[in-house]
Coordinates of C-alpha atoms in Angstrom, one line a residue:
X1 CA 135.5 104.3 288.2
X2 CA 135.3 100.4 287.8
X3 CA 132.1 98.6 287.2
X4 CA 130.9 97.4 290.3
X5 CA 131.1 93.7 290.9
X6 CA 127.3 92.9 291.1
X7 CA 126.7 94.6 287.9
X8 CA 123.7 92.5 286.1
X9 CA 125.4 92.5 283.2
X10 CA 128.3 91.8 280.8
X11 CA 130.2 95.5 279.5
X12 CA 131.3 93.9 276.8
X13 CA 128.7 92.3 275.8
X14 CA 126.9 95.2 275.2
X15 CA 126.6 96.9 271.8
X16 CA 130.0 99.2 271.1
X17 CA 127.5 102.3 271.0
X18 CA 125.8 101.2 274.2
X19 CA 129.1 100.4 275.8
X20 CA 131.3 104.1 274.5
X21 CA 127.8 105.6 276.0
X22 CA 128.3 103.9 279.0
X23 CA 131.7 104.1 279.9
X24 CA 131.3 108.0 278.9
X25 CA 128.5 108.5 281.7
X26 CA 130.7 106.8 284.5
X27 CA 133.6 109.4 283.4
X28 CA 131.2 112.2 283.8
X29 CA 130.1 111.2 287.1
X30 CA 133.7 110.1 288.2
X31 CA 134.8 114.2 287.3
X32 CA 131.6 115.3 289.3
X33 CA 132.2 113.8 292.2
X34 CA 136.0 114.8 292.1
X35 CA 134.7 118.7 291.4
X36 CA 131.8 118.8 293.9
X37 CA 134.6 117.0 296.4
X38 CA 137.0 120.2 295.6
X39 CA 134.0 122.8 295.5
X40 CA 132.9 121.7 299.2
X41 CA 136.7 121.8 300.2
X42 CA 136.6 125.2 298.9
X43 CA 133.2 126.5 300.9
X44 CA 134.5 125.0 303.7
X45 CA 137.8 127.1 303.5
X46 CA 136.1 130.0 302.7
X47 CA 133.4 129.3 305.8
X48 CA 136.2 128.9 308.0
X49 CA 137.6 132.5 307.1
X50 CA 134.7 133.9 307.4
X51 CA 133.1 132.3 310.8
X52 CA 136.5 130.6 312.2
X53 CA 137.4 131.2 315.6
X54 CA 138.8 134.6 315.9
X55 CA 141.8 133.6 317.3
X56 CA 142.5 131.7 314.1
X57 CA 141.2 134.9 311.6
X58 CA 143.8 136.6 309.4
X59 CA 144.2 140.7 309.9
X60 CA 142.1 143.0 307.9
X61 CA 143.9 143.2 304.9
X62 CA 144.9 139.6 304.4
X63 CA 141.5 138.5 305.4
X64 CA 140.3 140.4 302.1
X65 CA 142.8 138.8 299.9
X66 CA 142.2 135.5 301.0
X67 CA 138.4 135.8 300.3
X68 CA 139.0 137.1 297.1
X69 CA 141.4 133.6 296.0
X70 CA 139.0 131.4 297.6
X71 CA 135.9 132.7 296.3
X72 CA 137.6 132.5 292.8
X73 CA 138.5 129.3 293.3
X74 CA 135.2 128.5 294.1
X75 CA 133.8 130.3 290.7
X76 CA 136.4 128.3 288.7
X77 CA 135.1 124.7 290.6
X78 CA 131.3 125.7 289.6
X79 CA 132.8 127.1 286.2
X80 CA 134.2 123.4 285.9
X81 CA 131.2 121.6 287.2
X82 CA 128.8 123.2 285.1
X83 CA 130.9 122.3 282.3
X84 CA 131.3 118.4 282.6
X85 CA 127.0 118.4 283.7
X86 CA 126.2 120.6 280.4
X87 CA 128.0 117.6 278.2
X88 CA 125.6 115.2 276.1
X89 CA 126.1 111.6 276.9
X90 CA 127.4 111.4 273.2
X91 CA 130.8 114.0 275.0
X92 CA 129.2 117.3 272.8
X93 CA 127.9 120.0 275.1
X94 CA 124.9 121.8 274.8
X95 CA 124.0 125.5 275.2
X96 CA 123.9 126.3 279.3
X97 CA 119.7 127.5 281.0
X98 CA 120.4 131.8 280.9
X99 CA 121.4 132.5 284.2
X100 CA 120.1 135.5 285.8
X101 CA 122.5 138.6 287.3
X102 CA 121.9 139.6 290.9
X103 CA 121.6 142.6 291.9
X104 CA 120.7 146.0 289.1
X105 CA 122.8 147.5 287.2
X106 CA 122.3 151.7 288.0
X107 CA 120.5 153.5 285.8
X108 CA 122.7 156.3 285.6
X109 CA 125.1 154.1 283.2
X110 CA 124.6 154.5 279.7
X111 CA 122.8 151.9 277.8
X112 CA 123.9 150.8 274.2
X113 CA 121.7 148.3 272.7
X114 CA 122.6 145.6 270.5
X115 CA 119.3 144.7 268.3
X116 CA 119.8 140.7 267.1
X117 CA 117.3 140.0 264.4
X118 CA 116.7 136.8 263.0
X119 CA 117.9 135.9 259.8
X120 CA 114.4 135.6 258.3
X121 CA 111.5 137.0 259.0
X122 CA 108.8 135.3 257.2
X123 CA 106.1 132.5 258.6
X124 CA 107.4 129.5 257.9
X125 CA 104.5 128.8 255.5
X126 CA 105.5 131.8 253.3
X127 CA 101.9 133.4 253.6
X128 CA 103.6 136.8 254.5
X129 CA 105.9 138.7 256.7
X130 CA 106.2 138.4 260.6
X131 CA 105.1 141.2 262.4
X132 CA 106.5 142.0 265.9
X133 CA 104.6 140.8 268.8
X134 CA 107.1 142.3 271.9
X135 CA 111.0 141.2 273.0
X136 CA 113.5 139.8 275.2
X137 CA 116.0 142.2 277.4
X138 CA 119.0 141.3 279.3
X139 CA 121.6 143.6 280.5
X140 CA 125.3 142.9 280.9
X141 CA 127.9 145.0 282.4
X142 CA 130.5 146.2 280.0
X143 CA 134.1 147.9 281.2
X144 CA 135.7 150.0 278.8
X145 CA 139.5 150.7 279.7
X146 CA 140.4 154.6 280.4
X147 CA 140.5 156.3 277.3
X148 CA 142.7 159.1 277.2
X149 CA 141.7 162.7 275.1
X150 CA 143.0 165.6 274.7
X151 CA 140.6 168.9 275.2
X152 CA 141.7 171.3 272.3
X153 CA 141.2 175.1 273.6
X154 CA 140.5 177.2 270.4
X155 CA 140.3 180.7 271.0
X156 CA 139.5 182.4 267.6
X157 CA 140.5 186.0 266.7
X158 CA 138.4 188.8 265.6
X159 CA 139.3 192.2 263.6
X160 CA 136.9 195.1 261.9
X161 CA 137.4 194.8 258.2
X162 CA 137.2 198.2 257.9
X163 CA 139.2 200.3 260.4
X164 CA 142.1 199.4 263.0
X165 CA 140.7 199.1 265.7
X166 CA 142.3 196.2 266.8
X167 CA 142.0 192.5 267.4
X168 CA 139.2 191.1 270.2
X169 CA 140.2 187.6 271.3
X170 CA 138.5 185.5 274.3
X171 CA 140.7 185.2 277.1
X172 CA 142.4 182.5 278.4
X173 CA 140.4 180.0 280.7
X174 CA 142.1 179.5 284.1
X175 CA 144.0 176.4 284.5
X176 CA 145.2 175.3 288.0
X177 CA 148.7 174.5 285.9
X178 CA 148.9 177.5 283.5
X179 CA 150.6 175.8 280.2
X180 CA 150.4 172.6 281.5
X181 CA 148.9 169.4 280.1
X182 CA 146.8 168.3 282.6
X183 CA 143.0 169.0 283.4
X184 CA 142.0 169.5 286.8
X185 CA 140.2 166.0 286.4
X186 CA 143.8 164.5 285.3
X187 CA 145.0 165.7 288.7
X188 CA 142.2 164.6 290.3
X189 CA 142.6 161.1 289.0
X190 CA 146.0 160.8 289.3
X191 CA 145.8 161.8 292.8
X192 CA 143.0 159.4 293.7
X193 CA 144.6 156.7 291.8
X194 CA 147.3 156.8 294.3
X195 CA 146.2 157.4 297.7
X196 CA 142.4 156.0 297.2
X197 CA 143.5 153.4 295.3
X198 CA 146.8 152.3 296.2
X199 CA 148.6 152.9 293.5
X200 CA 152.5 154.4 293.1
X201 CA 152.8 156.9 290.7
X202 CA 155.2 154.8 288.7
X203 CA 152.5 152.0 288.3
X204 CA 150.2 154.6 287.2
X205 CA 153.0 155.6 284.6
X206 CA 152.7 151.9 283.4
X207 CA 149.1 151.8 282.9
X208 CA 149.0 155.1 280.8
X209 CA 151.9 153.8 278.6
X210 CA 149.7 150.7 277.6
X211 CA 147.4 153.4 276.8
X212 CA 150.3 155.1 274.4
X213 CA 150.8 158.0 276.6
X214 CA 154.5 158.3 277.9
X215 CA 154.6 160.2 281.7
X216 CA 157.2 160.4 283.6
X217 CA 156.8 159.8 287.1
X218 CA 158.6 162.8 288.2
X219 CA 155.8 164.7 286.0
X220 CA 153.0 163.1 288.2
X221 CA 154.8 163.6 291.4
X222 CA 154.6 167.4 290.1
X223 CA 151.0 167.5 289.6
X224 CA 150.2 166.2 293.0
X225 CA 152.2 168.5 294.4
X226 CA 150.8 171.4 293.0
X227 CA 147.2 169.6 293.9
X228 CA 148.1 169.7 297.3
X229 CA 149.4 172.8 297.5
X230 CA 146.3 174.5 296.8
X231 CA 144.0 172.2 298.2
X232 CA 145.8 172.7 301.5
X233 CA 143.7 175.9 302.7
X234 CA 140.9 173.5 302.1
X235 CA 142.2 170.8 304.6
X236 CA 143.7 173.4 306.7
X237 CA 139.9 174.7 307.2
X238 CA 138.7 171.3 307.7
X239 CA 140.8 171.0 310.7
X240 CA 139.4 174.3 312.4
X241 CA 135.6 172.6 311.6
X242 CA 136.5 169.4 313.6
X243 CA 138.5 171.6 316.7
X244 CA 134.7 172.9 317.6
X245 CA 133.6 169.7 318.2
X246 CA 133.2 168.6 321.7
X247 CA 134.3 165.5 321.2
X248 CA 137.1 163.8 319.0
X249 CA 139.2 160.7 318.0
X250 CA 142.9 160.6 317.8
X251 CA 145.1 158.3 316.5
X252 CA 148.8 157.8 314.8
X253 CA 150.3 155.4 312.3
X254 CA 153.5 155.4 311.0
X255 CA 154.2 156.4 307.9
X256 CA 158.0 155.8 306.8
X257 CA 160.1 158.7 304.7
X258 CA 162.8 158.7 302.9
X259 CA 165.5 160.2 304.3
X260 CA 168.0 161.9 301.8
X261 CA 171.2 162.4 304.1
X262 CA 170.8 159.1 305.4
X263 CA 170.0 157.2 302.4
X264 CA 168.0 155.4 304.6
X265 CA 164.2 155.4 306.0
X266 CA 163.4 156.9 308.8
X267 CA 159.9 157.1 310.6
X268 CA 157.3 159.8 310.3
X269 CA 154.2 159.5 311.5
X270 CA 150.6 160.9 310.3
X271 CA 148.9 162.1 313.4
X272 CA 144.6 161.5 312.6
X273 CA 141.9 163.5 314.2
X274 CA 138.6 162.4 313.5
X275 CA 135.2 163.3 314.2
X276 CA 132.3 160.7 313.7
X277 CA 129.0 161.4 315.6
X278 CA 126.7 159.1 313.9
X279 CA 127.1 156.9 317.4
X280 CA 124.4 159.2 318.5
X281 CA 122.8 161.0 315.4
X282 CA 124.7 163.7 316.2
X283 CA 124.4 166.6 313.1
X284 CA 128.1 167.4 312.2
X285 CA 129.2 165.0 309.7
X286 CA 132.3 162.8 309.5
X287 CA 135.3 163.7 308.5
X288 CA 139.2 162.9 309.4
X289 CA 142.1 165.1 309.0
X290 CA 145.5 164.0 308.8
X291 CA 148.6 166.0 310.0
X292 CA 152.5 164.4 309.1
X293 CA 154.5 165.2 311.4
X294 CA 158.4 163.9 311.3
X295 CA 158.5 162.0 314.9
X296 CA 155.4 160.2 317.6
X297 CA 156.6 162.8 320.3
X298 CA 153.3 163.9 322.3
X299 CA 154.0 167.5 321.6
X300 CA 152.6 166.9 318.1
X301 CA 149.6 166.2 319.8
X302 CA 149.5 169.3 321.5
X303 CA 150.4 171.6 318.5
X304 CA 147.8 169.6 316.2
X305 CA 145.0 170.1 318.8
X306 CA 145.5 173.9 320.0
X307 CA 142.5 175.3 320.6
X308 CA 139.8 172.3 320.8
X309 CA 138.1 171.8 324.0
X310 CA 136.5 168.8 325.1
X311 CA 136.8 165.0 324.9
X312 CA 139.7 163.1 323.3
X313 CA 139.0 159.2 322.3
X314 CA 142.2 157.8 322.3
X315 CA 144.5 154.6 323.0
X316 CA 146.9 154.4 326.2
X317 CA 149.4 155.6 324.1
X318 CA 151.4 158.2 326.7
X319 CA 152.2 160.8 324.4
X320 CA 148.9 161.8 325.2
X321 CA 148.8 162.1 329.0
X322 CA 150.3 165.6 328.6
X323 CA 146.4 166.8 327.1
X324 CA 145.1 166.5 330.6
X325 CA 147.6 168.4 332.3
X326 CA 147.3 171.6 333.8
X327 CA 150.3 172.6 331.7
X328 CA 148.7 171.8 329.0
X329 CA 149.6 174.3 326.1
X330 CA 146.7 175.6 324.1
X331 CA 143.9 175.1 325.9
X332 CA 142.4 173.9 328.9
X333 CA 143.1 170.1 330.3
X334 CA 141.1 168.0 328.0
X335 CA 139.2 165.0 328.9
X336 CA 140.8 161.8 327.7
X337 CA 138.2 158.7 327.0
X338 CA 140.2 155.2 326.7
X339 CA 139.8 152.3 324.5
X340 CA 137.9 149.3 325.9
X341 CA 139.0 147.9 322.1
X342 CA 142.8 148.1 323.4
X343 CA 141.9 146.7 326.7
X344 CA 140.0 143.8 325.0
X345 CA 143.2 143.1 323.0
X346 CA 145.7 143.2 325.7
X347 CA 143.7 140.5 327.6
X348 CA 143.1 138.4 323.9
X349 CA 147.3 138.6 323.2
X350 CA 147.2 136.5 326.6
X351 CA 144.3 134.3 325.9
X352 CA 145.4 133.4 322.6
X353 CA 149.0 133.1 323.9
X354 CA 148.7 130.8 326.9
X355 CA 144.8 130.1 327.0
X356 CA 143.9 131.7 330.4
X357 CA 141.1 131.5 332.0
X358 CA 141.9 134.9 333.9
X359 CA 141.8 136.0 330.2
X360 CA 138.9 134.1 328.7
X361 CA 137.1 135.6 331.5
X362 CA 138.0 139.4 331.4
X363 CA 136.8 138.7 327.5
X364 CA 133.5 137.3 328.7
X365 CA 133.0 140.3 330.5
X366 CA 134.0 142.9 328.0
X367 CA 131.5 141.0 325.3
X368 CA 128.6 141.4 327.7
X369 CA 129.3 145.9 327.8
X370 CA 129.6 145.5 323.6
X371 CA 126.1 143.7 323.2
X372 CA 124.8 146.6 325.3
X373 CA 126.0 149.3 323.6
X374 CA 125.1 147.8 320.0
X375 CA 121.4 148.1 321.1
X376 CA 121.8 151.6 321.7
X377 CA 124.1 153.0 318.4
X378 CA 122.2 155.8 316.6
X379 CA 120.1 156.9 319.6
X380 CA 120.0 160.3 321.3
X381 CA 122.8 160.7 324.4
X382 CA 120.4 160.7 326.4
X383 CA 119.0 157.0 325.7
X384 CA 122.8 156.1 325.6
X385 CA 123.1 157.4 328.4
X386 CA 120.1 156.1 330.6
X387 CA 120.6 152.2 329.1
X388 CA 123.9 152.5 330.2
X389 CA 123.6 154.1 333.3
X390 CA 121.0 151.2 333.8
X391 CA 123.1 148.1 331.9
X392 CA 126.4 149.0 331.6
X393 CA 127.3 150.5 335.0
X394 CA 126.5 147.6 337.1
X395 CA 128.8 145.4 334.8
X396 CA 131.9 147.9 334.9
X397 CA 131.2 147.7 338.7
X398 CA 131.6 144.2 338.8
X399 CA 135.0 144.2 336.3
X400 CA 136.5 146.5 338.6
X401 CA 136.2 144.4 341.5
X402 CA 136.9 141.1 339.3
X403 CA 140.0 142.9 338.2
X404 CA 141.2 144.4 341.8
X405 CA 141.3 140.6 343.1
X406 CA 143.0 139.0 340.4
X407 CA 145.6 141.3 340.3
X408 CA 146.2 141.0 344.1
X409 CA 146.6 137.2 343.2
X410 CA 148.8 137.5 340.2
X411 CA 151.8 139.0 339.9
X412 CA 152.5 142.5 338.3
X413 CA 155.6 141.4 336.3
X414 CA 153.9 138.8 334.9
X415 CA 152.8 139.1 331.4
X416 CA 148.8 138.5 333.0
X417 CA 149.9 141.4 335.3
X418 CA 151.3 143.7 332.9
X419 CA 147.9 143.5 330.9
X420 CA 145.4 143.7 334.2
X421 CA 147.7 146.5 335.0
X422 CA 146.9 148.7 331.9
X423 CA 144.0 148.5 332.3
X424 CA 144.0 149.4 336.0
X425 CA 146.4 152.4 335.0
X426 CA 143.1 153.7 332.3
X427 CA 140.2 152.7 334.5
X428 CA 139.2 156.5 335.2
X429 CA 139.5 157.1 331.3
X430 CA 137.8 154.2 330.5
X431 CA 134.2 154.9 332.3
X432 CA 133.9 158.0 330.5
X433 CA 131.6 156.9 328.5
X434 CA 129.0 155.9 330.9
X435 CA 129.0 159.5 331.9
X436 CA 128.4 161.0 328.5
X437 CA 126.5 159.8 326.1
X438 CA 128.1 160.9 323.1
X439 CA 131.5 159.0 324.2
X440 CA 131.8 155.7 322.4
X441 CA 133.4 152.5 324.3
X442 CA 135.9 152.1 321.8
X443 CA 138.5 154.3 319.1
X444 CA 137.3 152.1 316.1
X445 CA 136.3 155.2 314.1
X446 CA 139.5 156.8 314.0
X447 CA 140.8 153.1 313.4
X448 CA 138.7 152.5 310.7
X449 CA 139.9 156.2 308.9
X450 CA 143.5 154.5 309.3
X451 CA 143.2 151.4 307.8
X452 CA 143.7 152.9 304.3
X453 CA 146.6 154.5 305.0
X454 CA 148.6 151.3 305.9
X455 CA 147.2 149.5 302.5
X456 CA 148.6 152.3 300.8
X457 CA 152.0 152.1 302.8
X458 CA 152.4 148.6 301.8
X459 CA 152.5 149.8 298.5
X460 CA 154.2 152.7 298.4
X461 CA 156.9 151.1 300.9
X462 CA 157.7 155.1 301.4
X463 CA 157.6 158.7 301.1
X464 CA 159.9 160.0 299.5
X465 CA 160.5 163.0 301.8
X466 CA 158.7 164.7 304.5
X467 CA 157.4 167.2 302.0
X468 CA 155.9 163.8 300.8
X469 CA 154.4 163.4 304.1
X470 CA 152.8 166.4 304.2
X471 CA 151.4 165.5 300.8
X472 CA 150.6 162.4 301.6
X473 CA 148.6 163.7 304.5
X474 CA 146.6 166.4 302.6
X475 CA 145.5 164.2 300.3
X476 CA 144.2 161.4 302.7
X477 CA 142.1 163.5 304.7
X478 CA 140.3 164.3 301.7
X479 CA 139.7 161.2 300.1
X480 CA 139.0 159.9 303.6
X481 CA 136.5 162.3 304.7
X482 CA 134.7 161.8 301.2
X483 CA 134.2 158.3 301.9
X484 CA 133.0 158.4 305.3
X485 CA 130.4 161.0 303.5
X486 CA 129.5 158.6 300.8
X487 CA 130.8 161.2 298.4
X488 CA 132.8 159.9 294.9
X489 CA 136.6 161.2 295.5
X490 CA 137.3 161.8 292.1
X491 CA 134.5 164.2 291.5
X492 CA 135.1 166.5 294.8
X493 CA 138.8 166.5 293.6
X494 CA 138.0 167.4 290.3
X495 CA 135.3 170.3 290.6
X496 CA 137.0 171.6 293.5
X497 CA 140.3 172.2 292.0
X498 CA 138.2 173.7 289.1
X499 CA 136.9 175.8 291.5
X500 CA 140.3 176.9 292.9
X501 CA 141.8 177.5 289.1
X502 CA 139.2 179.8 288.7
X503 CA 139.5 181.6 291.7
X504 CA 136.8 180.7 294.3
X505 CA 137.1 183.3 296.8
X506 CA 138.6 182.6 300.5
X507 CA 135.4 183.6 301.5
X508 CA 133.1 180.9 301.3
X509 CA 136.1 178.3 301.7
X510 CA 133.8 176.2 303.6
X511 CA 131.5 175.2 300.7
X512 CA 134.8 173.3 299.7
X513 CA 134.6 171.2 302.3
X514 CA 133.7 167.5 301.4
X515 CA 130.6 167.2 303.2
X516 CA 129.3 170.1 301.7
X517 CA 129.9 168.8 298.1
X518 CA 127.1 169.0 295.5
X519 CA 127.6 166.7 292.5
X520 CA 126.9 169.0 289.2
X521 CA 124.0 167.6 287.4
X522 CA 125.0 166.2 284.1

């Protein structure tokens, strides 16, 4: 920064204490402006992710990422800002004003206090010894890295000093891996640590060798698999729970396999049923099962769903149409509720596409059923029910006749036409909902139990085999359904293969399932 022209007097005139002081100041304001310039780039950028036009917003997953760089960025400009503003004018900084955490840290974590004493602790005038009048707290969070131990199973021997009786000896605990050198909260980390958090099992290998602990990966793919194995009763029951609902959500993603013979990938699929009636306070709590199965045919659909009666949420997917059918196999035709979510995103692909109006309208009109139906979520089906019955219906009314005359106008081939036609083809499925009052407008919850499962694709790239799959499955409907019950993964996993290794009986199976869990008291 220069000095400005009409500057009422001479720089150099000025003393060379004056002038260093001087010329430091216009630095520091020069780097102020320059990092308030770049910190208001940065809100701006982060505003726009967050409030942009949707048409413009990332997906899901890269949405998340790019908050996290900005918002770091945005930590490192204040981090910079504060710095140059804390300096003296003679360039030495001075000590920062405490700032004060947001938010509480839970009680629950253990406290370790650090006493600070001064150096002396006698009055100043030397007529005797301070005495303590009260304190200062503050409370920072502190992470310690996993620290690995090893439990040490001693199991002393007893004999009579006097006869021959023999030798008494405790027996040996029950291990869910008999001989092996994992607990049953190894396997339960393990397991979370790669389909909760995303992380392949050879990653996981590298973490624990920083720790000095050499695993091979082949070992932790073991361990898993013997989790699974006995944890699949548990999922297995979970699936008979959510087949005598009424209603359910369905849903399939892919989930790509190795395949041996081919050397090659091929493309599995993990088939979702999920139940979530907290739409309209319904008791049963949520939970998702997942099923692999090696191919998208509908008769996966059928097989998975043999014996549950009811309503099915799904997308216009055609693999389903056979559910409805008289022929269907294993039950009775279901009832089969469609997406005004997928409907909304055909007509969006066009609108963001091409910019039609045909589109922009349709959108309009979907918005004004959503506003509805977010004043009613978490009341009874029968308020649901009445609102929309009173709301909702006249507006459907009025789409259908909006979308009979524009596809007389347009034609069906068209890319327009194609869209307005699926929707035409689902219209029956997709007033379901304002006949029932439990049926939502949308397939979002089984959407949002799906979600994961792609994250951890990305970073798995693939199973290794359909056995994987299977795996793969079992352990995502799990860890899924504990999160939808605000339950901590690692501590179901854990007790509940405890429970298993010490031989919970078949019986009362069902106070394994993850919304019963009770977290032991420590």
């Amino acid at each position: 920064m220069s000095a400005p022209a009409d500057l009422p007097f001479d720089l150099d005139s000025l003393p060379p204490a004056v002038r260093e002081a001087f010329v430091a100041m216009q630095a520091k304001v020069t780097g102020l402006e320059a990092q308030t310039e770049r910190q208001d780039y940065l809100i701006a950028e982060l505003r726009h992710a967050l409030y942009g036009k949707r048409s413009e917003q990332l997906p899901p997953d890269e949405r998340q990422l790019a908050f996290e760089d900005l918002e770091m960025a945005v930590a490192e400009a204040e981090a910079a800002r504060a710095a140059l503003a804390e300096r003296n004018a003679d360039g030495k900084t001075r000590r920062p004003p405490a700032k004060r955490n947001l938010g509480h840290l839970p009680d629950h974590l253990p406290r370790i206090e650090q006493v600070i004493e001064p150096a002396r602790k006698i009055c100043p005038c030397g007529c005797t010894d301070m005495v303590k009048i009260g304190e200062d707290r503050a409370e920072r969070l502190d992470i310690v890295p996993a620290r690995f131990q090893v439990i040490v199973t001693v199991r002393p021997r007893y004999a009579c000093r006097r006869c021959d009786a023999g030798v008494i000896q405790a027996d040996t605990p029950n291990w869910l891996i008999e001989g092996g050198l994992p607990t049953e909260g190894t396997l339960a980390h393990v397991a979370v640590s790669k389909y909760a958090d995303h992380l392949p099992l050879y990653r996981q290998c590298q973490i624990y060798g920083r720790g000095g602990v050499d695993l091979d990966r082949s070992t932790l793919a073991n361990w898993c698999g013997v989790a699974a194995y006995h944890l699949g009763p548990v999922v297995d029951r979970m699936l008979i729970h959510l087949k005598r609902s009424g209603r359910l959500f369905m849903d399939e993603t892919r989930a790509p396999v190795l395949d041996p013979k081919a050397g090659k990938t091929k493309t599995g699929y993990l088939w979702a049923v999920t139940r979530d009636d907290r739409g309209w306070g319904g008791g049963d709590p949520p939970a998702v099962v997942f099923t692999y199965a090696p191919g998208r045919h509908g008769r996966h659909a059928m097989d998975i769903l043999t014996g549950f009666q009811g309503v099915l949420q799904v997308d216009g997917y055609t693999g389903y149409d056979a559910l409805a059918e008289p022929k269907r196999v294993g039950g009775m035709p279901l009832t089969l509720a469609y997406c005004w979510a997928h409907s909304r995103r055909k007509l969006h692909d066009i609108y963001q596409k091409d910019g039609s109006e045909i589109a922009a309208e349709g959108l309009r009109r979907i918005a004004q059923i959503y506003k509805i139906e977010a004043t009613v979520r978490g009341r009874s089906p029968e308020e649901r029910l009445a609102a929309r019955q009173a709301q909702s219906a006249p507006l459907i009314a009025d789409f259908r006749l909006w979308l009979t005359h524009q596809r007389s106008r347009i034609s069906a081939k068209s890319r327009l036409g194609e869209k307005l036609g699926y929707i035409h083809r689902h219209w029956d499925g997709l007033q379901i909902f304002l006949t029932d009052g439990r049926v939502e407008m949308d397939t979002n919850p089984v959407e949002n139990t799906i979600r994961p499962i792609t994250l951890n694709r990305k970073n798995a790239l693939f199973a290794g085999h359909d056995e994987g799959g299977r795996t793969w499955a079992r352990m995502a409907s799990l860890i899924e359904t504990c999160k939808l019950n605000a339950i901590d993964p690692y501590a179901y996993l854990r007790e509940t293969l405890t429970a298993i290794a010490n031989g919970y009986p078949a019986s009362r199976i069902d106070d394994l399932m993850p919304w019963a869990f009770q977290k032991p008291s420590i």
